[in-house]
PDB file of C-alpha atoms in Angstrom:
ATOM      1  CA  MET A   1     301.764 117.272  35.956  1.00  0.00           C
ATOM      2  CA  THR A   2     301.691 120.905  37.031  1.00  0.00           C
ATOM      3  CA  ILE A   3     304.959 122.257  38.410  1.00  0.00           C
ATOM      4  CA  HIS A   4     304.780 123.276  42.064  1.00  0.00           C
ATOM      5  CA  LEU A   5     307.427 124.943  44.190  1.00  0.00           C
ATOM      6  CA  ASP A   6     308.091 122.455  47.008  1.00  0.00           C
ATOM      7  CA  HIS A   7     310.626 124.214  49.252  1.00  0.00           C
ATOM      8  CA  PHE A   8     313.089 127.050  49.364  1.00  0.00           C
ATOM      9  CA  ILE A   9     316.295 127.249  51.419  1.00  0.00           C
ATOM     10  CA  VAL A  10     316.595 130.480  53.404  1.00  0.00           C
ATOM     11  CA  SER A  11     320.073 131.391  54.683  1.00  0.00           C
ATOM     12  CA  ALA A  12     320.290 132.732  58.228  1.00  0.00           C
ATOM     13  CA  ARG A  13     322.739 133.442  61.022  1.00  0.00           C
ATOM     14  CA  ASP A  14     320.261 131.860  63.474  1.00  0.00           C
ATOM     15  CA  LYS A  15     317.966 129.459  61.618  1.00  0.00           C
ATOM     16  CA  VAL A  16     315.900 128.565  64.674  1.00  0.00           C
ATOM     17  CA  ALA A  17     315.146 132.166  65.680  1.00  0.00           C
ATOM     18  CA  SER A  18     314.329 133.142  62.086  1.00  0.00           C
ATOM     19  CA  ALA A  19     312.097 130.121  61.480  1.00  0.00           C
ATOM     20  CA  ARG A  20     310.313 130.513  64.807  1.00  0.00           C
ATOM     21  CA  LEU A  21     309.590 134.221  64.226  1.00  0.00           C
ATOM     22  CA  LEU A  22     308.193 133.732  60.728  1.00  0.00           C
ATOM     23  CA  ALA A  23     306.059 130.758  61.793  1.00  0.00           C
ATOM     24  CA  GLU A  24     304.668 132.669  64.771  1.00  0.00           C
ATOM     25  CA  LEU A  25     303.827 135.714  62.633  1.00  0.00           C
ATOM     26  CA  LEU A  26     302.175 133.649  59.898  1.00  0.00           C
ATOM     27  CA  GLY A  27     300.445 131.346  62.383  1.00  0.00           C
ATOM     28  CA  VAL A  28     301.851 128.187  60.776  1.00  0.00           C
ATOM     29  CA  PRO A  29     303.776 125.213  62.222  1.00  0.00           C
ATOM     30  CA  TRP A  30     307.554 124.952  62.240  1.00  0.00           C
ATOM     31  CA  ALA A  31     310.191 122.485  63.378  1.00  0.00           C
ATOM     32  CA  GLU A  32     313.398 123.404  65.190  1.00  0.00           C
ATOM     33  CA  THR A  33     315.141 120.506  63.477  1.00  0.00           C
ATOM     34  CA  THR A  34     314.166 118.412  60.486  1.00  0.00           C
ATOM     35  CA  ILE A  35     315.993 116.009  58.237  1.00  0.00           C
ATOM     36  CA  GLY A  36     319.423 117.458  57.627  1.00  0.00           C
ATOM     37  CA  PRO A  37     320.574 120.889  58.781  1.00  0.00           C
ATOM     38  CA  PHE A  38     317.254 122.696  58.422  1.00  0.00           C
ATOM     39  CA  SER A  39     314.649 124.394  60.586  1.00  0.00           C
ATOM     40  CA  ALA A  40     311.470 124.229  58.513  1.00  0.00           C
ATOM     41  CA  VAL A  41     308.462 126.535  58.360  1.00  0.00           C
ATOM     42  CA  TYR A  42     305.449 124.705  56.931  1.00  0.00           C
ATOM     43  CA  ILE A  43     303.756 127.373  54.799  1.00  0.00           C
ATOM     44  CA  ASN A  44     301.085 125.007  53.445  1.00  0.00           C
ATOM     45  CA  ASP A  45     300.647 121.332  52.495  1.00  0.00           C
ATOM     46  CA  GLY A  46     303.014 121.719  49.556  1.00  0.00           C
ATOM     47  CA  LEU A  47     305.610 124.313  50.551  1.00  0.00           C
ATOM     48  CA  THR A  48     308.235 124.666  53.261  1.00  0.00           C
ATOM     49  CA  LEU A  49     310.832 127.343  53.850  1.00  0.00           C
ATOM     50  CA  ASP A  50     313.912 125.509  55.108  1.00  0.00           C
ATOM     51  CA  PHE A  51     316.111 127.824  57.160  1.00  0.00           C
ATOM     52  CA  ILE A  52     319.817 126.918  57.263  1.00  0.00           C
ATOM     53  CA  ASP A  53     322.610 128.416  59.352  1.00  0.00           C
ATOM     54  CA  THR A  54     325.551 129.938  57.524  1.00  0.00           C
ATOM     55  CA  ASP A  55     328.538 132.111  58.369  1.00  0.00           C
ATOM     56  CA  GLU A  56     328.915 133.085  54.708  1.00  0.00           C
ATOM     57  CA  ASP A  57     327.564 136.280  53.200  1.00  0.00           C
ATOM     58  CA  PHE A  58     324.162 135.767  51.598  1.00  0.00           C
ATOM     59  CA  PRO A  59     321.878 137.997  49.550  1.00  0.00           C
ATOM     60  CA  VAL A  60     318.726 139.477  50.977  1.00  0.00           C
ATOM     61  CA  GLU A  61     315.845 137.521  49.448  1.00  0.00           C
ATOM     62  CA  HIS A  62     312.229 138.564  48.896  1.00  0.00           C
ATOM     63  CA  PHE A  63     309.358 136.209  49.728  1.00  0.00           C
ATOM     64  CA  CYS A  64     305.687 137.022  49.142  1.00  0.00           C
ATOM     65  CA  PHE A  65     302.726 135.274  50.770  1.00  0.00           C
ATOM     66  CA  ARG A  66     299.222 135.562  49.307  1.00  0.00           C
ATOM     67  CA  VAL A  67     296.582 135.188  52.010  1.00  0.00           C
ATOM     68  CA  SER A  68     292.861 135.750  52.549  1.00  0.00           C
ATOM     69  CA  ASP A  69     291.597 139.035  54.001  1.00  0.00           C
ATOM     70  CA  GLN A  70     290.918 137.292  57.311  1.00  0.00           C
ATOM     71  CA  LYS A  71     294.438 135.820  57.507  1.00  0.00           C
ATOM     72  CA  PHE A  72     295.939 139.153  56.463  1.00  0.00           C
ATOM     73  CA  ASP A  73     294.252 140.903  59.375  1.00  0.00           C
ATOM     74  CA  ALA A  74     295.359 138.191  61.829  1.00  0.00           C
ATOM     75  CA  ILE A  75     298.980 138.216  60.627  1.00  0.00           C
ATOM     76  CA  LEU A  76     299.099 142.021  60.583  1.00  0.00           C
ATOM     77  CA  GLY A  77     297.834 141.973  64.174  1.00  0.00           C
ATOM     78  CA  ARG A  78     300.700 139.654  65.189  1.00  0.00           C
ATOM     79  CA  ILE A  79     303.234 141.853  63.358  1.00  0.00           C
ATOM     80  CA  GLN A  80     301.913 144.919  65.161  1.00  0.00           C
ATOM     81  CA  ALA A  81     301.851 143.125  68.539  1.00  0.00           C
ATOM     82  CA  ALA A  82     305.501 142.126  68.014  1.00  0.00           C
ATOM     83  CA  GLY A  83     306.425 145.766  67.335  1.00  0.00           C
ATOM     84  CA  ILE A  84     307.735 144.970  63.852  1.00  0.00           C
ATOM     85  CA  LYS A  85     307.885 147.961  61.507  1.00  0.00           C
ATOM     86  CA  TYR A  86     306.274 147.517  58.089  1.00  0.00           C
ATOM     87  CA  ARG A  87     305.652 149.554  54.964  1.00  0.00           C
ATOM     88  CA  SER A  88     303.183 149.873  52.116  1.00  0.00           C
ATOM     89  CA  SER A  89     305.735 149.848  49.268  1.00  0.00           C
ATOM     90  CA  VAL A  90     308.603 147.569  48.345  1.00  0.00           C
ATOM     91  CA  ARG A  91     311.376 150.155  48.779  1.00  0.00           C
ATOM     92  CA  GLY A  92     309.581 152.901  50.679  1.00  0.00           C
ATOM     93  CA  PRO A  93     309.845 154.150  54.247  1.00  0.00           C
ATOM     94  CA  MET A  94     308.507 152.203  57.231  1.00  0.00           C
ATOM     95  CA  ASP A  95     305.211 154.104  57.066  1.00  0.00           C
ATOM     96  CA  MET A  96     303.153 151.538  59.036  1.00  0.00           C
ATOM     97  CA  GLN A  97     300.522 151.719  56.277  1.00  0.00           C
ATOM     98  CA  VAL A  98     298.705 149.039  54.294  1.00  0.00           C
ATOM     99  CA  SER A  99     298.797 149.224  50.500  1.00  0.00           C
ATOM    100  CA  THR A 100     295.498 148.851  48.632  1.00  0.00           C
ATOM    101  CA  TYR A 101     297.113 148.146  45.247  1.00  0.00           C
ATOM    102  CA  LEU A 102     294.736 146.323  42.853  1.00  0.00           C
ATOM    103  CA  GLY A 103     291.941 146.607  45.409  1.00  0.00           C
ATOM    104  CA  GLY A 104     293.572 144.244  47.895  1.00  0.00           C
ATOM    105  CA  LYS A 105     295.771 144.731  50.946  1.00  0.00           C
ATOM    106  CA  GLY A 106     299.540 144.410  51.158  1.00  0.00           C
ATOM    107  CA  ILE A 107     302.545 145.122  53.366  1.00  0.00           C
ATOM    108  CA  TYR A 108     306.301 144.531  53.432  1.00  0.00           C
ATOM    109  CA  TRP A 109     308.581 143.934  56.418  1.00  0.00           C
ATOM    110  CA  ASN A 110     312.146 142.789  57.006  1.00  0.00           C
ATOM    111  CA  GLU A 111     313.163 140.069  59.398  1.00  0.00           C
ATOM    112  CA  PRO A 112     316.296 140.328  61.561  1.00  0.00           C
ATOM    113  CA  GLU A 113     318.450 138.516  58.971  1.00  0.00           C
ATOM    114  CA  GLY A 114     317.494 141.178  56.413  1.00  0.00           C
ATOM    115  CA  HIS A 115     315.211 139.086  54.209  1.00  0.00           C
ATOM    116  CA  GLN A 116     312.157 140.940  52.956  1.00  0.00           C
ATOM    117  CA  TRP A 117     308.722 139.447  53.500  1.00  0.00           C
ATOM    118  CA  GLU A 118     305.618 140.592  51.657  1.00  0.00           C
ATOM    119  CA  MET A 119     302.002 139.715  52.355  1.00  0.00           C
ATOM    120  CA  LEU A 120     299.118 140.515  50.000  1.00  0.00           C
ATOM    121  CA  THR A 121     295.529 139.540  49.364  1.00  0.00           C
ATOM    122  CA  VAL A 122     295.389 140.131  45.587  1.00  0.00           C
ATOM    123  CA  SER A 123     298.214 138.805  43.423  1.00  0.00           C
ATOM    124  CA  TYR A 124     299.721 140.975  40.742  1.00  0.00           C
ATOM    125  CA  ALA A 125     301.728 138.015  39.408  1.00  0.00           C
ATOM    126  CA  ARG A 126     299.907 137.498  36.151  1.00  0.00           C
ATOM    127  CA  GLN A 127     301.101 136.149  32.859  1.00  0.00           C
ATOM    128  CA  ALA A 128     301.190 138.802  30.142  1.00  0.00           C
ATOM    129  CA  GLY A 129     298.388 138.219  27.697  1.00  0.00           C
TER     130      GLY A 129
END
């Protein structure tokens, strides 16, 4: 059997607000409460991001979503409509530009909890060969 990532727990100060915002931007379903202490964002049929409230310090995490050109444009439109600043490089300034690395499109943005989201149309995650 192939190994698939099933879910990831995302720490937050306000799990519901964080889950709702990401789901609305990506245009995917979410649940305010699920089994246990989570607010889940249903990324696809095999992956959820389970947001959990915490008062403890937590590291800023990086999550990347690969999408089609059509979905990229739709999500970027929602990001722009929400007034969220974005950038074309992982550590660069909020230049409100789209990267065209590897011939695709990509952006980065941070959500209120500090986590860094990335969206791209062409993956650069390739096994060395």
